[in-house]
Amino acid sequence: MSSIKDKYGSGRTVFSCEVFPPKKDQDIAPTLSKISEFSDIAPDFLSVTYGAGGSNAGHAVEVASYIRNKIGIDVLSHITSVGFSREKLEKGLKTFEENSIENVLALRGDRPSYMTDEEYNSRDFYHASDMASFIKEKHPSFTIAGACYPDKHFEAVSYEEDMINLAKKVSAGCSFLISQLFFDNDVFYRMLDNMKKHSIDVPVSAGIMPVTSAKMLGTTVTLSGTSVPKALSDIIAAHGDDNEDMKRAGVEYAIRQAEDLLSHGVDGIHLYVMNKPELAREIFASIRN
Ligand code: FAD
């Protein structure tokens, strides 16, 4: 069993990327073929997203298993507790074990639109930390990671409250964290300072997303709630409608962000490249030595 946690520390930066599985009714072959292209990029690990409520679950395991067992890259499987009973989680974890998947990102997930108030409010795991405690107790061999939010999670009434909750998540068993994407590094550094004040002492990978179109930035900001610095909005204003120039400028912005993070000794860089290995190849070629 290889634990991703062991990759952090001793002065090296952990480089990782996020990919997503196809929808249940879609052919999986094109996704697997695309993901194979990460092979020569050799990230420290790939993380595989999971649809809240269990949608895409079948393909998520297949994709994670392919990465781990066919390509030979370590994998971090996301798992969302919304819509999961204890029994269903147990079954899911057993399938992971059968596929040699031993690293999980424990997430609550967002409420799916089809879920009734009653279903949502009577869920077995209220927060990601509840699921992390359960996994730690029942499957101590698993390595558990958690999510953190440089801009604060949108439901938390205050930044302070979000930090207190993050500390609970770490105490529950999350041994490293991956941040929500952000475009302003100062927001990330402020979160690290606050984590120290709350004695949260686990490695944190910084989430970076290369913005390659104006439309993508709009969707990203809506989903993540992160702020857009003037330098990035200037890029959008200058290149928004030009695909090639916008892509180039977006990748260069991500590279500058990553270089600054590396100069501050960040534990890890997690690229939200979403099944675009060509973007990861370009960014890692610039920042990894
Ligand atoms: P939680 O940790 O449960 O936090 C949710 C809210 O509850 C926060 O406001 C927090 O302050 C509060 N809280 C937390 N713990 C406690 C506690 N013990 N007591 C009281 N309050 C508490 N979504 C998907 O559907 N699929 C994915 O694959 C996916 N991948 C993601 C990967 C990363 C790196 C990140 C950052 C997010 C990802 N998301 C994904 C989105 C995520 O599911 C949402 O942001 C969701 O709203 C919160 O999930 P969480 O695990 O952070 O929840």
Coordinates of N, CA and C in Angstrom, one line a residue, residues 41-182:
I41 N 4.3 12.7 -18.0 CA 4.4 13.9 -17.2 C 4.8 13.5 -15.8
A42 N 4.4 12.2 -15.4 CA 4.7 11.6 -14.1 C 4.4 12.5 -12.9
P43 N 3.2 12.9 -12.7 CA 2.8 13.7 -11.5 C 3.0 12.7 -10.3
D44 N 3.1 13.3 -9.1 CA 3.2 12.5 -7.9 C 1.9 11.7 -7.7
F45 N 0.8 12.3 -8.1 CA -0.5 11.6 -8.0 C -1.5 12.3 -8.9
L46 N -2.5 11.5 -9.3 CA -3.7 12.1 -10.0 C -4.9 11.9 -9.0
S47 N -5.7 13.0 -9.0 CA -7.0 12.8 -8.2 C -8.1 12.7 -9.1
V48 N -9.1 11.9 -8.7 CA -10.3 11.6 -9.6 C -11.5 12.1 -8.9
T49 N -12.3 13.0 -9.5 CA -13.5 13.6 -8.9 C -14.6 12.5 -8.8
Y50 N -15.6 12.9 -8.0 CA -16.7 12.0 -7.7 C -18.0 12.8 -7.7
G51 N -19.0 12.4 -8.4 CA -20.2 13.1 -8.4 C -21.0 13.1 -7.1
A52 N -21.3 14.3 -6.6 CA -22.1 14.3 -5.3 C -23.3 13.4 -5.4
G53 N -23.6 12.6 -4.4 CA -24.8 11.8 -4.5 C -24.5 10.5 -5.2
G54 N -23.3 10.3 -5.6 CA -22.9 9.0 -6.2 C -23.1 8.9 -7.7
S55 N -23.5 10.0 -8.4 CA -23.5 10.0 -9.8 C -22.1 9.8 -10.4
N56 N -21.9 9.1 -11.4 CA -20.6 8.8 -12.0 C -19.8 7.8 -11.2
A57 N -20.4 7.3 -10.1 CA -19.6 6.5 -9.2 C -18.9 5.3 -10.0
G58 N -19.6 4.6 -10.8 CA -19.0 3.4 -11.5 C -17.8 3.8 -12.3
H59 N -17.9 4.9 -13.1 CA -16.7 5.3 -13.9 C -15.6 5.9 -13.0
A60 N -15.9 6.5 -11.9 CA -14.9 7.1 -11.1 C -13.9 6.0 -10.6
V61 N -14.5 4.8 -10.1 CA -13.7 3.7 -9.7 C -12.9 3.2 -10.8
E62 N -13.5 3.0 -12.0 CA -12.8 2.4 -13.1 C -11.6 3.3 -13.5
V63 N -11.9 4.6 -13.5 CA -10.8 5.6 -13.9 C -9.7 5.5 -12.9
A64 N -10.1 5.6 -11.6 CA -9.0 5.5 -10.6 C -8.2 4.2 -10.6
S65 N -8.9 3.1 -10.9 CA -8.2 1.8 -10.9 C -7.3 1.8 -12.1
Y66 N -7.7 2.4 -13.2 CA -6.9 2.4 -14.5 C -5.6 3.2 -14.2
I67 N -5.7 4.3 -13.5 CA -4.6 5.2 -13.2 C -3.6 4.4 -12.3
R68 N -4.2 3.8 -11.3 CA -3.3 3.1 -10.3 C -2.7 1.8 -10.8
N69 N -3.6 1.0 -11.5 CA -3.1 -0.4 -11.8 C -2.6 -0.5 -13.3
K70 N -3.0 0.4 -14.2 CA -2.6 0.2 -15.6 C -1.5 1.2 -15.9
I71 N -1.7 2.5 -15.5 CA -0.6 3.5 -15.8 C 0.5 3.5 -14.7
G72 N 0.1 3.1 -13.5 CA 1.1 3.0 -12.4 C 1.4 4.4 -11.8
I73 N 0.4 5.3 -11.8 CA 0.5 6.6 -11.1 C -0.3 6.4 -9.8
D74 N 0.2 7.0 -8.7 CA -0.6 6.9 -7.5 C -1.9 7.7 -7.7
V75 N -3.0 7.3 -7.0 CA -4.3 7.9 -7.3 C -4.9 8.3 -5.9
L76 N -5.6 9.4 -6.0 CA -6.4 9.9 -4.8 C -7.8 9.9 -5.3
S77 N -8.6 9.1 -4.7 CA -10.0 9.0 -5.2 C -10.9 9.9 -4.3
H78 N -11.6 10.9 -4.9 CA -12.5 11.7 -4.2 C -13.7 10.9 -3.8
I79 N -14.3 11.2 -2.7 CA -15.5 10.5 -2.3 C -16.4 11.5 -1.5
T80 N -17.7 11.6 -2.0 CA -18.5 12.6 -1.4 C -19.6 11.9 -0.5
S81 N -19.8 12.4 0.7 CA -20.6 11.7 1.6 C -22.1 12.0 1.5
V82 N -22.4 13.1 0.8 CA -23.9 13.4 0.6 C -24.5 12.3 -0.2
G83 N -25.6 11.7 0.3 CA -26.2 10.6 -0.5 C -25.7 9.3 -0.1
F84 N -24.7 9.3 0.8 CA -24.1 8.0 1.2 C -24.6 7.6 2.6
S85 N -25.1 6.4 2.7 CA -25.4 5.8 4.0 C -24.1 5.2 4.5
R86 N -24.0 4.8 5.7 CA -22.8 4.0 6.2 C -22.6 2.8 5.4
E87 N -23.7 2.1 5.1 CA -23.6 0.8 4.4 C -23.0 1.1 3.0
K88 N -23.5 2.1 2.3 CA -23.1 2.4 1.0 C -21.6 2.8 1.0
L89 N -21.2 3.6 2.0 CA -19.8 4.0 2.1 C -18.9 2.8 2.3
E90 N -19.3 1.9 3.1 CA -18.6 0.6 3.4 C -18.4 -0.1 2.1
K91 N -19.5 -0.2 1.3 CA -19.4 -1.0 0.0 C -18.4 -0.3 -0.9
G92 N -18.5 1.1 -0.9 CA -17.6 1.8 -1.8 C -16.1 1.6 -1.4
L93 N -15.9 1.6 -0.1 CA -14.5 1.5 0.4 C -13.9 0.1 0.1
K94 N -14.8 -0.9 0.2 CA -14.4 -2.3 -0.1 C -14.0 -2.3 -1.6
T95 N -14.8 -1.7 -2.5 CA -14.4 -1.7 -3.9 C -13.1 -1.0 -4.1
F96 N -12.9 0.1 -3.4 CA -11.5 0.7 -3.5 C -10.4 -0.2 -3.1
E97 N -10.6 -0.9 -2.0 CA -9.6 -1.9 -1.5 C -9.3 -2.9 -2.5
E98 N -10.4 -3.4 -3.1 CA -10.3 -4.5 -4.2 C -9.5 -4.0 -5.4
N99 N -9.5 -2.7 -5.6 CA -8.8 -2.1 -6.7 C -7.4 -1.5 -6.3
S100 N -7.0 -1.8 -5.1 CA -5.7 -1.2 -4.6 C -5.7 0.3 -4.5
I101 N -6.9 0.9 -4.3 CA -7.0 2.3 -4.1 C -7.0 2.6 -2.6
E102 N -6.0 3.2 -2.1 CA -5.9 3.3 -0.7 C -5.8 4.8 -0.2
N103 N -5.9 5.8 -1.1 CA -5.9 7.2 -0.8 C -7.2 7.8 -1.2
V104 N -7.9 8.4 -0.2 CA -9.2 9.0 -0.5 C -9.2 10.5 -0.1
L105 N -9.9 11.3 -0.9 CA -10.2 12.7 -0.5 C -11.6 12.7 0.0
A106 N -11.7 12.9 1.4 CA -13.1 12.8 2.0 C -13.8 14.2 1.9
L107 N -14.9 14.2 1.2 CA -15.6 15.4 0.9 C -17.1 15.2 1.3
R108 N -17.7 16.3 1.8 CA -19.1 16.3 2.0 C -19.8 16.3 0.7
G109 N -19.4 17.2 -0.3 CA -20.1 17.4 -1.5 C -21.3 18.3 -1.3
D110 N -21.8 18.8 -2.5 CA -23.0 19.7 -2.4 C -24.3 18.9 -2.6
R111 N -25.3 19.5 -2.1 CA -26.6 18.8 -2.2 C -27.1 18.7 -3.6
P112 N -27.3 17.4 -4.1 CA -27.8 17.3 -5.5 C -29.2 17.9 -5.6
S113 N -29.6 18.4 -6.8 CA -30.9 19.0 -6.9 C -32.1 18.1 -6.6
Y114 N -31.9 16.8 -6.9 CA -33.0 15.8 -6.7 C -33.3 15.5 -5.3
M115 N -32.4 15.9 -4.3 CA -32.4 15.4 -3.0 C -33.5 16.2 -2.2
T116 N -34.4 15.5 -1.5 CA -35.4 16.2 -0.7 C -34.7 16.8 0.6
D117 N -35.4 17.7 1.3 CA -34.9 18.3 2.6 C -34.7 17.1 3.5
E118 N -35.7 16.2 3.6 CA -35.7 15.1 4.5 C -34.4 14.3 4.3
E119 N -34.2 13.9 3.0 CA -33.0 13.1 2.7 C -31.7 13.8 3.1
Y120 N -31.7 15.1 2.8 CA -30.5 15.9 3.0 C -30.2 16.0 4.6
N121 N -31.3 16.3 5.3 CA -31.1 16.6 6.7 C -30.9 15.3 7.6
S122 N -31.3 14.1 7.0 CA -31.1 12.9 7.8 C -29.9 12.1 7.3
R123 N -29.0 12.8 6.7 CA -27.8 12.0 6.1 C -26.9 11.4 7.2
D124 N -26.3 10.3 6.9 CA -25.5 9.6 7.9 C -24.2 10.4 8.3
F125 N -23.6 11.1 7.3 CA -22.4 11.9 7.6 C -22.7 13.3 7.3
Y126 N -22.7 14.1 8.4 CA -23.1 15.5 8.3 C -22.0 16.3 7.6
H127 N -20.7 16.1 8.0 CA -19.6 16.8 7.4 C -18.6 15.8 6.9
A128 N -17.6 16.4 6.1 CA -16.5 15.6 5.7 C -15.8 14.9 6.9
S129 N -15.7 15.7 8.0 CA -15.0 15.2 9.1 C -15.7 14.0 9.7
D130 N -17.0 13.9 9.6 CA -17.7 12.7 10.1 C -17.3 11.5 9.3
M131 N -17.2 11.7 8.0 CA -16.9 10.5 7.1 C -15.4 10.2 7.4
A132 N -14.6 11.2 7.6 CA -13.1 10.9 7.8 C -13.0 10.0 9.1
S133 N -13.7 10.4 10.2 CA -13.7 9.6 11.4 C -14.1 8.2 11.2
F134 N -15.1 8.0 10.4 CA -15.7 6.7 10.1 C -14.6 5.8 9.4
I135 N -14.0 6.5 8.3 CA -13.0 5.7 7.5 C -11.8 5.4 8.4
K136 N -11.4 6.3 9.2 CA -10.2 6.1 10.0 C -10.4 4.9 11.0
E137 N -11.6 4.9 11.5 CA -11.9 3.8 12.5 C -12.1 2.5 11.8
K138 N -12.8 2.5 10.7 CA -13.1 1.2 10.1 C -12.0 0.7 9.2
H139 N -11.3 1.6 8.6 CA -10.2 1.2 7.6 C -9.0 2.0 7.9
P140 N -8.3 1.7 9.0 CA -7.1 2.4 9.4 C -6.0 2.4 8.3
S141 N -6.0 1.5 7.4 CA -4.9 1.5 6.4 C -5.1 2.6 5.3
F142 N -6.3 3.2 5.2 CA -6.5 4.2 4.2 C -5.8 5.5 4.6
T143 N -5.3 6.2 3.6 CA -4.8 7.6 3.8 C -5.9 8.5 3.4
I144 N -6.2 9.5 4.3 CA -7.4 10.3 4.1 C -6.9 11.8 3.9
A145 N -7.4 12.4 2.9 CA -7.1 13.9 2.7 C -8.4 14.6 2.8
G146 N -8.3 16.0 2.9 CA -9.5 16.8 3.0 C -9.4 18.0 2.2
A147 N -10.5 18.8 2.0 CA -10.4 20.0 1.2 C -10.3 21.2 2.2
C148 N -9.7 22.3 1.7 CA -9.6 23.5 2.5 C -9.9 24.7 1.5
Y149 N -10.2 25.8 2.1 CA -10.8 26.9 1.3 C -10.1 28.3 1.6
P150 N -9.1 28.7 0.7 CA -8.4 29.9 1.0 C -9.3 31.1 1.2
D151 N -10.4 31.1 0.4 CA -11.4 32.2 0.5 C -12.5 32.0 1.5
K152 N -12.5 30.9 2.2 CA -13.5 30.5 3.2 C -14.6 29.7 2.4
H153 N -15.1 28.6 3.0 CA -16.2 27.9 2.4 C -17.4 28.8 2.4
F154 N -18.2 28.7 1.3 CA -19.3 29.6 1.2 C -20.4 29.5 2.2
E155 N -20.5 28.4 2.9 CA -21.5 28.2 3.9 C -21.1 28.7 5.3
A156 N -19.8 28.8 5.5 CA -19.3 29.2 6.9 C -19.6 30.6 7.1
V157 N -20.1 30.9 8.4 CA -20.6 32.3 8.7 C -19.4 33.2 8.8
S158 N -18.2 32.6 9.2 CA -17.0 33.5 9.3 C -15.8 32.7 8.9
Y159 N -14.7 33.4 8.6 CA -13.4 32.7 8.3 C -13.0 31.9 9.5
E160 N -13.1 32.5 10.7 CA -12.7 31.9 11.9 C -13.4 30.5 12.1
E161 N -14.8 30.6 11.9 CA -15.5 29.3 12.1 C -15.1 28.3 11.1
D162 N -14.7 28.7 9.9 CA -14.3 27.7 8.9 C -12.9 27.1 9.3
M163 N -12.1 27.9 9.9 CA -10.8 27.4 10.4 C -11.0 26.4 11.6
I164 N -11.9 26.7 12.5 CA -12.2 25.8 13.6 C -12.7 24.4 13.0
N165 N -13.5 24.5 12.0 CA -14.1 23.3 11.3 C -13.0 22.6 10.6
L166 N -12.0 23.3 10.0 CA -10.9 22.7 9.3 C -10.1 21.9 10.3
A167 N -9.9 22.5 11.5 CA -9.1 21.8 12.6 C -9.8 20.5 12.9
K168 N -11.1 20.5 13.0 CA -11.9 19.3 13.3 C -11.6 18.2 12.2
K169 N -11.6 18.7 11.0 CA -11.4 17.7 9.9 C -10.0 17.0 10.0
V170 N -9.0 17.8 10.3 CA -7.7 17.3 10.5 C -7.6 16.3 11.7
S171 N -8.2 16.7 12.8 CA -8.3 15.8 14.0 C -9.0 14.5 13.6
A172 N -10.0 14.6 12.8 CA -10.8 13.4 12.4 C -10.0 12.4 11.6
G173 N -8.8 12.9 11.0 CA -8.0 11.9 10.3 C -7.5 12.3 9.0
C174 N -7.7 13.6 8.5 CA -7.2 14.0 7.2 C -5.7 14.4 7.4
S175 N -4.9 13.6 6.7 CA -3.5 13.8 7.0 C -2.8 14.8 6.0
F176 N -3.5 15.2 5.0 CA -3.0 16.3 4.1 C -4.3 17.0 3.5
L177 N -4.1 18.2 3.0 CA -5.2 19.0 2.5 C -4.9 19.4 1.0
I178 N -6.0 19.6 0.3 CA -5.9 20.2 -1.1 C -6.8 21.4 -1.1
S179 N -6.3 22.5 -1.5 CA -7.1 23.7 -1.5 C -8.0 23.9 -2.7
Q180 N -9.1 24.6 -2.4 CA -9.9 25.1 -3.5 C -9.0 26.0 -4.4
L181 N -9.3 26.1 -5.6 CA -8.5 26.9 -6.5 C -8.6 28.4 -6.1
F182 N -7.6 29.1 -6.4 CA -7.5 30.6 -6.1 C -6.6 31.2 -7.1

